[in-house]
Tab-separated table of C-alpha atoms in Angstrom:
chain	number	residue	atom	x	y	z
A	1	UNK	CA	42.358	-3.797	-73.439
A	2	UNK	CA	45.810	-3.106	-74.668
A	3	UNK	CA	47.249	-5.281	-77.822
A	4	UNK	CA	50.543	-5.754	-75.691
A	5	UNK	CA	51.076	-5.478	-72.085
A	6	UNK	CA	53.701	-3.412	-70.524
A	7	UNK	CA	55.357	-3.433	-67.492
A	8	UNK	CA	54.689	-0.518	-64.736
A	9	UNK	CA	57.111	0.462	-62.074
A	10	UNK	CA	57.682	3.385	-59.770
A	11	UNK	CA	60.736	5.011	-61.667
A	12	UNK	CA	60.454	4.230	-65.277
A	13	UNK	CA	58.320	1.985	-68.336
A	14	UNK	CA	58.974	0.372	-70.897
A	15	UNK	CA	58.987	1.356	-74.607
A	16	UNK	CA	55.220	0.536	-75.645
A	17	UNK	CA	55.050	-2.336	-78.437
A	18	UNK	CA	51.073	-1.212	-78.788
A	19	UNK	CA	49.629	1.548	-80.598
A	20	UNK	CA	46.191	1.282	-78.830
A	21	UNK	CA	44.867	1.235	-75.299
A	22	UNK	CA	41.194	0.230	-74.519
A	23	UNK	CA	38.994	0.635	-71.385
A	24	UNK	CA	35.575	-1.823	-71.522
A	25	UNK	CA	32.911	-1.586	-69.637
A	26	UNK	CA	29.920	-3.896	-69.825
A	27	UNK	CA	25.879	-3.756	-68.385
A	28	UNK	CA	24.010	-6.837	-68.343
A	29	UNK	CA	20.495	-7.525	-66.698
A	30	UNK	CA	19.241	-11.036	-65.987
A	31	UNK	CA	15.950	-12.251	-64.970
A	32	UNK	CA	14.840	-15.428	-63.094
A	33	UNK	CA	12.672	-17.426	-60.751
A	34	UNK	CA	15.528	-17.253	-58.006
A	35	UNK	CA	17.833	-14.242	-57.220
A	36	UNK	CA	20.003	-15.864	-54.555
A	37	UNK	CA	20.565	-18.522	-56.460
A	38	UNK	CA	21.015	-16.914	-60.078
A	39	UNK	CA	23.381	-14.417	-57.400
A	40	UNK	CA	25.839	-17.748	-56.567
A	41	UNK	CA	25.842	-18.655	-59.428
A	42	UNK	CA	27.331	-15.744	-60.941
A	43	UNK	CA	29.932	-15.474	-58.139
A	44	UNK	CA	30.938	-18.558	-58.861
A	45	UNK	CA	31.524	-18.220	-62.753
A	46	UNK	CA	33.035	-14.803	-61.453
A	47	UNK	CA	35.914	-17.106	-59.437
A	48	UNK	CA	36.160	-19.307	-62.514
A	49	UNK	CA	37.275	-16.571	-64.742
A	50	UNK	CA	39.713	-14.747	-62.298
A	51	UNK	CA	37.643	-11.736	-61.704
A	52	UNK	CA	36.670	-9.909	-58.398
A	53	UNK	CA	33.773	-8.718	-56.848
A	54	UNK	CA	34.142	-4.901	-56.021
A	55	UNK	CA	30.547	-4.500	-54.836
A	56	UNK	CA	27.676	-6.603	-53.990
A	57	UNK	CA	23.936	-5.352	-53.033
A	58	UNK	CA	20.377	-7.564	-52.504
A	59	UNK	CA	17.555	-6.021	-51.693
A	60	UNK	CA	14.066	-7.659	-50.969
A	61	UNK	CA	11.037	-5.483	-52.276
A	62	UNK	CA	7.575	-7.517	-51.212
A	63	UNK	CA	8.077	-10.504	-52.904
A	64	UNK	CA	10.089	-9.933	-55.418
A	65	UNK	CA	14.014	-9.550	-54.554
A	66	UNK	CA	16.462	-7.880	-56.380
A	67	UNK	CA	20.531	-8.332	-56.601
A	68	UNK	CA	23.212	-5.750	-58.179
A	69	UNK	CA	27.587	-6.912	-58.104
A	70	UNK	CA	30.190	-5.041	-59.855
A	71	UNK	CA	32.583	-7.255	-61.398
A	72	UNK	CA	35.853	-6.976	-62.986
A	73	UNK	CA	37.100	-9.652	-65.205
A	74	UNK	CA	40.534	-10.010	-67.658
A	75	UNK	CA	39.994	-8.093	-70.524
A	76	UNK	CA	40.472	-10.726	-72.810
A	77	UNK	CA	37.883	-13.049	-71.029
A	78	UNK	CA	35.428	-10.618	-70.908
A	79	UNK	CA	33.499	-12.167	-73.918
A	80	UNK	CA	33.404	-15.264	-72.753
A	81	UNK	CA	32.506	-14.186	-69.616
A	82	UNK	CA	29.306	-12.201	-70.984
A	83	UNK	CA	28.261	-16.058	-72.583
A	84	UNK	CA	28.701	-17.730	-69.548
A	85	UNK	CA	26.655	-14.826	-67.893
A	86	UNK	CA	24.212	-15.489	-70.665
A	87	UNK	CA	23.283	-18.686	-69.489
A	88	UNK	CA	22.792	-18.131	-65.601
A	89	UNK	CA	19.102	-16.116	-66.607
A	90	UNK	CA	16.961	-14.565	-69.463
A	91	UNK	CA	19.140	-11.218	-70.474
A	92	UNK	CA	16.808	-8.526	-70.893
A	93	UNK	CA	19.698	-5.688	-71.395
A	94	UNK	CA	23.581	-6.120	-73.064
A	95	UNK	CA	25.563	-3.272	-73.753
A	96	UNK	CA	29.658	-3.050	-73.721
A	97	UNK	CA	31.368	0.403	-74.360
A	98	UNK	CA	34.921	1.055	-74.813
A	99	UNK	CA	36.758	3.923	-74.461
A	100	UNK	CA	40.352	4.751	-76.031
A	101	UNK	CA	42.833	5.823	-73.642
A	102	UNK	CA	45.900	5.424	-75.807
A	103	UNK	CA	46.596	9.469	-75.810
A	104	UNK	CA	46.300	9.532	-72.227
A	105	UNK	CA	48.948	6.794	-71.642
A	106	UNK	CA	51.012	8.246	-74.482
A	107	UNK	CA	51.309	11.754	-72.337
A	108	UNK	CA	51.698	10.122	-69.190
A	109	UNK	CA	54.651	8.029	-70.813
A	110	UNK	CA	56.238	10.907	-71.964
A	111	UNK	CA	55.845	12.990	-68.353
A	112	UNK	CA	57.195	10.425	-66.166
A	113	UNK	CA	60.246	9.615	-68.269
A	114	UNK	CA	60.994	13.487	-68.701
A	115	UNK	CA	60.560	13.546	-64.614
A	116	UNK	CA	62.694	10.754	-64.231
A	117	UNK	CA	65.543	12.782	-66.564
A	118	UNK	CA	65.052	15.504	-64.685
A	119	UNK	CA	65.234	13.660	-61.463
A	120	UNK	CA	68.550	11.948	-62.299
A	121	UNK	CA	69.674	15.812	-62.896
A	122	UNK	CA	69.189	16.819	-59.695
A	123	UNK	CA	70.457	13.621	-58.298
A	124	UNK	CA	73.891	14.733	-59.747
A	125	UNK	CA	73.677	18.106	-59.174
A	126	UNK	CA	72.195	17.317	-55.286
A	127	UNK	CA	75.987	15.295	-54.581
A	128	UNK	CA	78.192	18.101	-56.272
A	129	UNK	CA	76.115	20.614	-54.479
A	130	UNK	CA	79.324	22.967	-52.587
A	131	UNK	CA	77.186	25.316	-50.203
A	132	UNK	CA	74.026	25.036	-48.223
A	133	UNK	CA	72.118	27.582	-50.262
A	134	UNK	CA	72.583	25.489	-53.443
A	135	UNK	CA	71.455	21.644	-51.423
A	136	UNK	CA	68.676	23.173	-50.115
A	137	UNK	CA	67.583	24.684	-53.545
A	138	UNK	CA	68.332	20.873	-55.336
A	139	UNK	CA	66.783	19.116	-52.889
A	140	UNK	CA	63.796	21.529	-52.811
A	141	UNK	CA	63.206	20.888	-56.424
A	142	UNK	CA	64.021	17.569	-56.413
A	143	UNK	CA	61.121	16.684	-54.017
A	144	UNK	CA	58.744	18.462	-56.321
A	145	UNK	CA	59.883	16.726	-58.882
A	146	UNK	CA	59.765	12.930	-57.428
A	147	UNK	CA	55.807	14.182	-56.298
A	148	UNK	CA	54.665	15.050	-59.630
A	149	UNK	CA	56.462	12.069	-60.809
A	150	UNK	CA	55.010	9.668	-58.255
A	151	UNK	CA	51.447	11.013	-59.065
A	152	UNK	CA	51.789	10.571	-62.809
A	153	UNK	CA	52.720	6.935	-62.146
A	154	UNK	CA	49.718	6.533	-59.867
A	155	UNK	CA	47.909	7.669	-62.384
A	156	UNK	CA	49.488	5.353	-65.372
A	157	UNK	CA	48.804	2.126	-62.842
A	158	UNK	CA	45.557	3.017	-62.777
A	159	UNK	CA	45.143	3.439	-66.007
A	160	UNK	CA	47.122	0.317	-66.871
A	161	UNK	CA	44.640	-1.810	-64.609
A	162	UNK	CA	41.520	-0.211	-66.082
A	163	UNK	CA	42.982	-1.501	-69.609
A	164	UNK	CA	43.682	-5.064	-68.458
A	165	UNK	CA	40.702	-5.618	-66.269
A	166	UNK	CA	37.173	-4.496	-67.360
A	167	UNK	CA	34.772	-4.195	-65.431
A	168	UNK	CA	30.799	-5.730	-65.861
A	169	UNK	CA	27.969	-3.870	-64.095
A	170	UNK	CA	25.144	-7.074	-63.128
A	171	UNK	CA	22.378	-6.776	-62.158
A	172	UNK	CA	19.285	-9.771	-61.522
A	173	UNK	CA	16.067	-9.333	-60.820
A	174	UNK	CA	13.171	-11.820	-59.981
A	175	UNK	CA	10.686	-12.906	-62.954
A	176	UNK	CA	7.284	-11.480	-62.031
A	177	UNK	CA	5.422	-14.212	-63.956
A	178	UNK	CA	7.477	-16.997	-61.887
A	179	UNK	CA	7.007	-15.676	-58.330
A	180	UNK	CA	3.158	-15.169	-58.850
A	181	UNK	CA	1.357	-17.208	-56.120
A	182	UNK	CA	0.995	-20.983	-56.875
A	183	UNK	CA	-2.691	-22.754	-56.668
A	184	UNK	CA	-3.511	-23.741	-53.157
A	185	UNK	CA	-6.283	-25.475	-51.804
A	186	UNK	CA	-6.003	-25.623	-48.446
A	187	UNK	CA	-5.842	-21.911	-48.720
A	188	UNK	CA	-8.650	-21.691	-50.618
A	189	UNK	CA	-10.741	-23.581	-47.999
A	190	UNK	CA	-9.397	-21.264	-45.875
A	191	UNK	CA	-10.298	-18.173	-47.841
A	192	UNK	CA	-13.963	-19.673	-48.338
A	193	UNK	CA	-14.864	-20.172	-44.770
A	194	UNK	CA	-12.965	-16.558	-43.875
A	195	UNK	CA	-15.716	-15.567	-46.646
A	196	UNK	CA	-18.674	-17.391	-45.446
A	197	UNK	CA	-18.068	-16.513	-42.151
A	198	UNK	CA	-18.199	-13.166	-42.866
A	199	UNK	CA	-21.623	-13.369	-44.648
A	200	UNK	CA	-22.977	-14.371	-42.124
A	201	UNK	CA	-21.711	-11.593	-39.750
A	202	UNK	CA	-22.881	-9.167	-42.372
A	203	UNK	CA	-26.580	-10.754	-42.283
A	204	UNK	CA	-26.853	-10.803	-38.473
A	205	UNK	CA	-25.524	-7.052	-38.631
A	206	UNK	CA	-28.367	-5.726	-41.082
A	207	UNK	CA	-30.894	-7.670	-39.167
A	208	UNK	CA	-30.159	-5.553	-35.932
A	209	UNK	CA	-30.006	-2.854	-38.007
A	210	UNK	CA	-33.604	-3.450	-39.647
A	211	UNK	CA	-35.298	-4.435	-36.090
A	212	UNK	CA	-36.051	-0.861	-35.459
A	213	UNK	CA	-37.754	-0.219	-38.318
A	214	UNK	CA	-39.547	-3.297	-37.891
A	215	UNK	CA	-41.069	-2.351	-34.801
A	216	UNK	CA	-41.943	0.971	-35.491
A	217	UNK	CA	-43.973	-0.456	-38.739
A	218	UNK	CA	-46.048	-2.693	-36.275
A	219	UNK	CA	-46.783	0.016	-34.217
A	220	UNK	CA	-48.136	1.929	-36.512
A	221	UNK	CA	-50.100	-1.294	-38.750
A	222	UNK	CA	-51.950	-1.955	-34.950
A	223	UNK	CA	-52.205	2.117	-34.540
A	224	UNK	CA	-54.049	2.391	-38.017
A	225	UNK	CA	-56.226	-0.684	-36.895
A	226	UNK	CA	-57.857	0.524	-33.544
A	227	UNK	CA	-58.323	3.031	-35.434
């Protein structure tokens, strides 16, 4: 984030009292027995540090389920934040990067207050303006001018709100070890007679299947015998 704030308007900023401008962006990965609830509970601590959820996704895969939210947070909170996190789950991945952006606000500075000199040029010139010709040319340029200033503004807001909110890329995932199937004995009765049942299916089957054979060996034992 910025060492100083400044304030942003349409027309005109002021004089910086930083000399650096930061953009932070954080991943973290936490693992537990219960997404939805590890989920709440992170939109909850979200709401406790000001921040705002931009995007929210849960998927269910099988068994396991799986839960991803882009937050962004104060800039100055955002450590804290990353503790609190900390505690919701087991974190199995951290990483914060930051980016410098001071150049980039520096040159847009610079642009919008040489637009707005500019502007206030044509302004004057646009009133003393004495034939058609010469209003339509000022005003012409002066459009231009407020457009490529307007843009360059857009542009510094959006840079200014990068550096005073970051923004924290979560993402929670169920703990394979804690969602394997717990022992149960009714279903293991029910497993074991499933099983013995089908023993027994298998037996009667092979014994149909042998009856031919059976048969045919007789016939030939009493064959052999006459004989």
């Amino acid at each position: 984030g910025a060492i100083a704030s400044e304030s942003v308007s349409s027309g005109s900023f002021d004089q910086k009292t930083a000399d650096q401008y930061l953009t932070r962006n954080s991943s973290i990965s936490l693992q537990g027995s219960n997404v939805s609830e590890m989920t709440n509970t992170v939109l909850s601590i979200t709401t406790e540090f000001a921040g705002v959820v931009s995007q929210q996704d849960i998927r269910n895969e099988g068994e396991l389920s799986y839960s991803s939210l882009t937050v962004r947070v104060p800039d100055s909170e955002l450590e804290a934040y990353l503790d609190r996190l900390a505690t919701v789950g087991e974190v199995t991945f951290l990483s914060t990067s930051t980016l410098d952006v001071t150049t980039t606000v520096i040159d847009l500075d610079s642009r919008i207050d040489t637009l707005n000199t500019s502007i206030a040029t044509l302004t004057t010139l646009q009133a003393d303006a004495t034939s058609v010709a010469d209003l339509v040319a000022v005003e012409s340029e002066l459009t231009a001018r407020t457009a490529e200033r307007d843009s360059l503004v857009a542009q510094r807001e959006f840079l200014q709100d990068q550096v005073d909110l970051s923004t924290v890329y979560i993402s929670i995932s169920a703990d394979p070890a804690a969602t394997t199937d717990s022992p149960n004995f009714v279903q293991g009765i029910v497993d074991g007679w499933n099983a013995l049942i089908n023993t027994f299916a298998a037996i009667i089957t092979f014994s149909g299947f042998m009856v031919p054979f059976i048969v045919a060996l007789i016939v030939i034992v009493v064959v052999f015998a006459l004989i």
